[in-house]
Amino acid sequence: MAFLPEGIERVLISENEIRTKVGELAARISLDYAGSQPLLVGLLKGSFIFLADLARALNIDSEIDFLTVSSYGNTMENSEVRILKDLAEPIQGRDVLIVEDIIDTGLTLSKILELLRGRHPRSLKVCTLLNKPSRRQTPVTVDYNGFDIEDVFVAGYGIDFAQKYRNLPQLVVVKKL
Ligand code: PRP
C-alpha cells in the first residue's frame, strides 16, 4: 500500500482502477475522434494529472491547452466564473474536448460551456473522471464519464483538499474533522 497521509480516511478508487478507466475512456475518445485532431482543454488545477494520463493513452493526434477559472458564489442564481488564464489560441472550427477532474454542482462547467460555445468550435464535448450526480444544481451533458461517486470529500490524483493531496496517486476520501 502506498503512503497515505494522516488526514486520509480511506482509498476510494485505486491506482489500478484509475488506470483501467483512463484506458477505457481513451479508447472511446480515440474511436470517436478518429480522423480529427481534438484540442484537449484541461481545467486547472484539478485536471492536470488526469489530462496527462488521458493524453498519453490516446492513439490519435491531439493538442493540449489549459483554462483556469475562479468561481464566485455557489448557487445557480449568483454563480459566475472569472477567467484567470485563458486558452492560448482561438477554437473556432476546432473539435474541443473539455477535460475535468470532477463535476459537482455543474455550475463551473455550465459557465465554461457557455463561454466556449460563444467562440464557435466545431464540436464541444466534456470528459470527466469523477461525477457527483447527487450534487447537481444545473444540468450538464457529460459525454465521457469515469466514475459516479457518492457525496464525500474526495482528493488525490490532481484533486485537492485545501490545496493538499493533489500528488496522491489514488483517489481518497478525506477524514471529516
Ligand atoms: C473543482 C473542479 C471543477 C469544479 C467542480 O475545481 O476541478 O472545476 O470544482 O465544481 P462544480 O461542479 O460545483 O462547479 P476547484 O474550484 O476546486 O479548483 P481546482 O481545479 O483548482 O482544484
Tab-separated table of C-alpha atoms and ligand atoms in Angstrom:
chain	number	residue	atom	x	y	z
A	1	MET	CA	0.000	0.000	0.000
A	2	ALA	CA	1.327	3.406	-0.975
A	3	PHE	CA	1.830	6.220	1.517
A	4	LEU	CA	-1.429	7.630	2.894
A	5	PRO	CA	-1.212	10.853	4.887
A	6	GLU	CA	-2.742	11.215	8.340
A	7	GLY	CA	-5.780	13.196	7.158
A	8	ILE	CA	-6.990	10.467	4.809
A	9	GLU	CA	-9.864	8.184	5.800
A	10	ARG	CA	-9.710	5.576	3.044
A	11	VAL	CA	-8.909	4.883	-0.593
A	12	LEU	CA	-11.951	5.459	-2.794
A	13	ILE	CA	-10.505	4.436	-6.169
A	14	SER	CA	-7.138	2.693	-6.503
A	15	GLU	CA	-4.356	3.452	-8.963
A	16	ASN	CA	-5.196	0.292	-10.885
A	17	GLU	CA	-8.875	1.147	-11.175
A	18	ILE	CA	-7.963	4.646	-12.359
A	19	ARG	CA	-5.533	3.279	-14.952
A	20	THR	CA	-8.135	0.861	-16.316
A	21	LYS	CA	-10.794	3.568	-16.507
A	22	VAL	CA	-8.466	6.066	-18.184
A	23	GLY	CA	-7.633	3.389	-20.774
A	24	GLU	CA	-11.329	2.754	-21.449
A	25	LEU	CA	-12.111	6.450	-21.795
A	26	ALA	CA	-9.108	6.971	-24.071
A	27	ALA	CA	-10.168	4.057	-26.294
A	28	ARG	CA	-13.665	5.541	-26.724
A	29	ILE	CA	-12.316	9.031	-27.375
A	30	SER	CA	-9.768	7.730	-29.894
A	31	LEU	CA	-12.551	5.971	-31.817
A	32	ASP	CA	-14.946	8.909	-31.713
A	33	TYR	CA	-12.310	11.424	-32.834
A	34	ALA	CA	-10.598	9.235	-35.426
A	35	GLY	CA	-9.534	11.463	-38.332
A	36	SER	CA	-9.787	14.571	-36.196
A	37	GLN	CA	-7.166	16.246	-34.042
A	38	PRO	CA	-9.089	17.316	-30.951
A	39	LEU	CA	-7.991	20.110	-28.681
A	40	LEU	CA	-7.981	18.793	-25.125
A	41	VAL	CA	-8.785	21.645	-22.763
A	42	GLY	CA	-7.783	20.905	-19.183
A	43	LEU	CA	-9.371	22.957	-16.422
A	44	LEU	CA	-6.674	23.814	-13.911
A	45	LYS	CA	-5.648	22.908	-11.460
A	46	GLY	CA	-7.571	19.715	-10.730
A	47	SER	CA	-7.356	18.104	-14.162
A	48	PHE	CA	-3.584	18.205	-14.636
A	49	ILE	CA	-2.822	14.584	-13.766
A	50	PHE	CA	-5.916	13.123	-15.437
A	51	LEU	CA	-5.201	15.093	-18.613
A	52	ALA	CA	-1.570	13.951	-18.647
A	53	ASP	CA	-2.602	10.287	-18.370
A	54	LEU	CA	-5.551	10.558	-20.766
A	55	ALA	CA	-3.498	12.316	-23.459
A	56	ARG	CA	-0.837	9.590	-23.300
A	57	ALA	CA	-3.431	6.841	-23.586
A	58	LEU	CA	-4.997	8.237	-26.791
A	59	ASN	CA	-3.929	6.744	-30.096
A	60	ILE	CA	-4.867	9.759	-32.208
A	61	ASP	CA	-3.197	13.145	-32.630
A	62	SER	CA	-4.339	15.773	-30.175
A	63	GLU	CA	-3.419	19.243	-28.999
A	64	ILE	CA	-3.498	20.458	-25.417
A	65	ASP	CA	-4.406	23.740	-23.804
A	66	PHE	CA	-5.446	24.848	-20.330
A	67	LEU	CA	-8.041	27.128	-18.853
A	68	THR	CA	-8.072	28.443	-15.307
A	69	VAL	CA	-11.203	29.976	-13.860
A	70	SER	CA	-12.184	31.066	-10.411
A	71	SER	CA	-15.735	30.601	-9.232
A	72	TYR	CA	-17.847	33.064	-7.361
A	73	GLY	CA	-20.955	32.028	-5.484
A	74	ASN	CA	-22.327	28.547	-5.215
A	75	THR	CA	-25.921	28.844	-6.275
A	76	MET	CA	-27.379	28.881	-9.733
A	77	GLU	CA	-28.545	32.474	-9.311
A	78	ASN	CA	-25.242	34.072	-8.356
A	79	SER	CA	-22.631	31.754	-9.847
A	80	GLU	CA	-20.078	33.463	-12.039
A	81	VAL	CA	-16.714	32.373	-13.352
A	82	ARG	CA	-13.782	34.678	-13.973
A	83	ILE	CA	-11.061	33.654	-16.398
A	84	LEU	CA	-7.673	33.668	-14.688
A	85	LYS	CA	-5.825	32.022	-17.583
A	86	ASP	CA	-7.410	31.842	-20.999
A	87	LEU	CA	-6.734	29.473	-23.882
A	88	ALA	CA	-3.702	30.323	-25.987
A	89	GLU	CA	-5.435	30.014	-29.375
A	90	PRO	CA	-8.867	30.587	-30.919
A	91	ILE	CA	-11.033	27.468	-31.026
A	92	GLN	CA	-13.285	28.383	-33.944
A	93	GLY	CA	-13.839	25.326	-36.122
A	94	ARG	CA	-11.968	23.011	-33.728
A	95	ASP	CA	-13.137	19.816	-32.062
A	96	VAL	CA	-12.791	20.745	-28.401
A	97	LEU	CA	-12.891	18.267	-25.537
A	98	ILE	CA	-13.032	19.748	-22.046
A	99	VAL	CA	-11.186	17.570	-19.545
A	100	GLU	CA	-12.392	17.884	-15.948
A	101	ASP	CA	-11.395	16.100	-12.769
A	102	ILE	CA	-14.789	16.323	-11.089
A	103	ILE	CA	-18.260	17.685	-11.759
A	104	ASP	CA	-20.099	18.586	-8.607
A	105	THR	CA	-22.874	21.206	-8.843
A	106	GLY	CA	-22.154	21.580	-12.566
A	107	LEU	CA	-22.066	25.363	-12.209
A	108	THR	CA	-18.412	25.793	-13.250
A	109	LEU	CA	-18.808	23.568	-16.265
A	110	SER	CA	-22.059	25.101	-17.466
A	111	LYS	CA	-20.464	28.565	-17.424
A	112	ILE	CA	-17.406	27.297	-19.284
A	113	LEU	CA	-19.553	25.549	-21.877
A	114	GLU	CA	-21.466	28.778	-22.434
A	115	LEU	CA	-18.214	30.720	-22.759
A	116	LEU	CA	-16.571	28.301	-25.182
A	117	ARG	CA	-19.718	27.779	-27.270
A	118	GLY	CA	-19.634	31.504	-27.969
A	119	ARG	CA	-16.251	31.002	-29.669
A	120	HIS	CA	-17.809	28.681	-32.267
A	121	PRO	CA	-15.882	25.422	-32.007
A	122	ARG	CA	-16.896	22.725	-34.495
A	123	SER	CA	-17.787	20.459	-31.593
A	124	LEU	CA	-17.640	20.807	-27.821
A	125	LYS	CA	-17.728	17.799	-25.521
A	126	VAL	CA	-16.926	17.006	-21.912
A	127	CYS	CA	-14.821	14.282	-20.333
A	128	THR	CA	-14.705	13.992	-16.553
A	129	LEU	CA	-13.001	11.460	-14.339
A	130	LEU	CA	-15.450	11.871	-11.452
A	131	ASN	CA	-19.075	12.863	-11.288
A	132	LYS	CA	-21.282	13.568	-8.272
A	133	PRO	CA	-24.799	13.405	-9.726
A	134	SER	CA	-26.453	13.884	-6.323
A	135	ARG	CA	-24.959	17.397	-6.055
A	136	ARG	CA	-26.085	18.742	-9.414
A	137	GLN	CA	-27.673	22.211	-9.435
A	138	THR	CA	-27.783	22.659	-13.172
A	139	PRO	CA	-27.951	20.019	-15.890
A	140	VAL	CA	-24.787	19.422	-17.910
A	141	THR	CA	-24.247	16.814	-20.587
A	142	VAL	CA	-21.262	14.618	-19.802
A	143	ASP	CA	-20.031	12.788	-22.891
A	144	TYR	CA	-17.317	10.714	-21.210
A	145	ASN	CA	-17.670	9.899	-17.512
A	146	GLY	CA	-15.187	7.903	-15.465
A	147	PHE	CA	-16.900	7.203	-12.152
A	148	ASP	CA	-20.117	8.323	-10.482
A	149	ILE	CA	-19.269	8.814	-6.810
A	150	GLU	CA	-21.150	9.475	-3.600
A	151	ASP	CA	-21.060	12.878	-1.907
A	152	VAL	CA	-17.777	12.594	0.015
A	153	PHE	CA	-14.715	14.857	0.270
A	154	VAL	CA	-12.544	13.339	-2.402
A	155	ALA	CA	-8.895	14.216	-3.065
A	156	GLY	CA	-5.814	12.854	-4.813
A	157	TYR	CA	-4.886	12.320	-8.470
A	158	GLY	CA	-4.831	16.089	-9.047
A	159	ILE	CA	-7.753	16.954	-6.769
A	160	ASP	CA	-7.068	18.967	-3.641
A	161	PHE	CA	-8.462	19.364	-0.180
A	162	ALA	CA	-7.407	22.858	0.977
A	163	GLN	CA	-4.665	22.651	-1.700
A	164	LYS	CA	-3.233	19.408	-0.235
A	165	TYR	CA	-3.171	15.835	-1.546
A	166	ARG	CA	-3.092	16.620	-5.295
A	167	ASN	CA	0.059	14.470	-5.505
A	168	LEU	CA	-1.522	11.240	-4.218
A	169	PRO	CA	-1.615	8.616	-6.970
A	170	GLN	CA	-5.016	7.253	-5.918
A	171	LEU	CA	-8.383	8.892	-5.182
A	172	VAL	CA	-9.049	9.104	-1.465
A	173	VAL	CA	-11.721	10.191	0.995
A	174	VAL	CA	-10.589	12.918	3.382
A	175	LYS	CA	-11.342	12.485	7.098
A	176	LYS	CA	-14.106	14.685	8.456
A	177	LEU	CA	-12.813	16.908	11.261
B	1	PRP	C1	-13.255	21.913	-8.881
B	1	PRP	C2	-13.257	21.018	-10.122
B	1	PRP	C3	-14.261	21.646	-11.005
B	1	PRP	C4	-15.229	22.302	-10.068
B	1	PRP	C5	-16.458	21.457	-9.975
B	1	PRP	O1	-12.364	22.948	-9.088
B	1	PRP	O2	-11.992	20.960	-10.719
B	1	PRP	O3	-13.695	22.591	-11.888
B	1	PRP	O4	-14.587	22.398	-8.782
B	1	PRP	O5	-17.404	22.029	-9.128
B	1	PRP	P1	-18.852	22.443	-9.597
B	1	PRP	O6	-19.386	21.374	-10.497
B	1	PRP	O7	-19.596	22.536	-8.287
B	1	PRP	O8	-18.763	23.765	-10.287
B	1	PRP	P2	-11.823	23.888	-7.920
B	1	PRP	O9	-12.646	25.150	-7.912
B	1	PRP	O10	-11.755	23.111	-6.650
B	1	PRP	O11	-10.382	24.304	-8.431
B	1	PRP	P3	-9.089	23.413	-8.768
B	1	PRP	O12	-9.402	22.639	-10.041
B	1	PRP	O13	-8.016	24.429	-8.965
B	1	PRP	O14	-8.819	22.498	-7.612
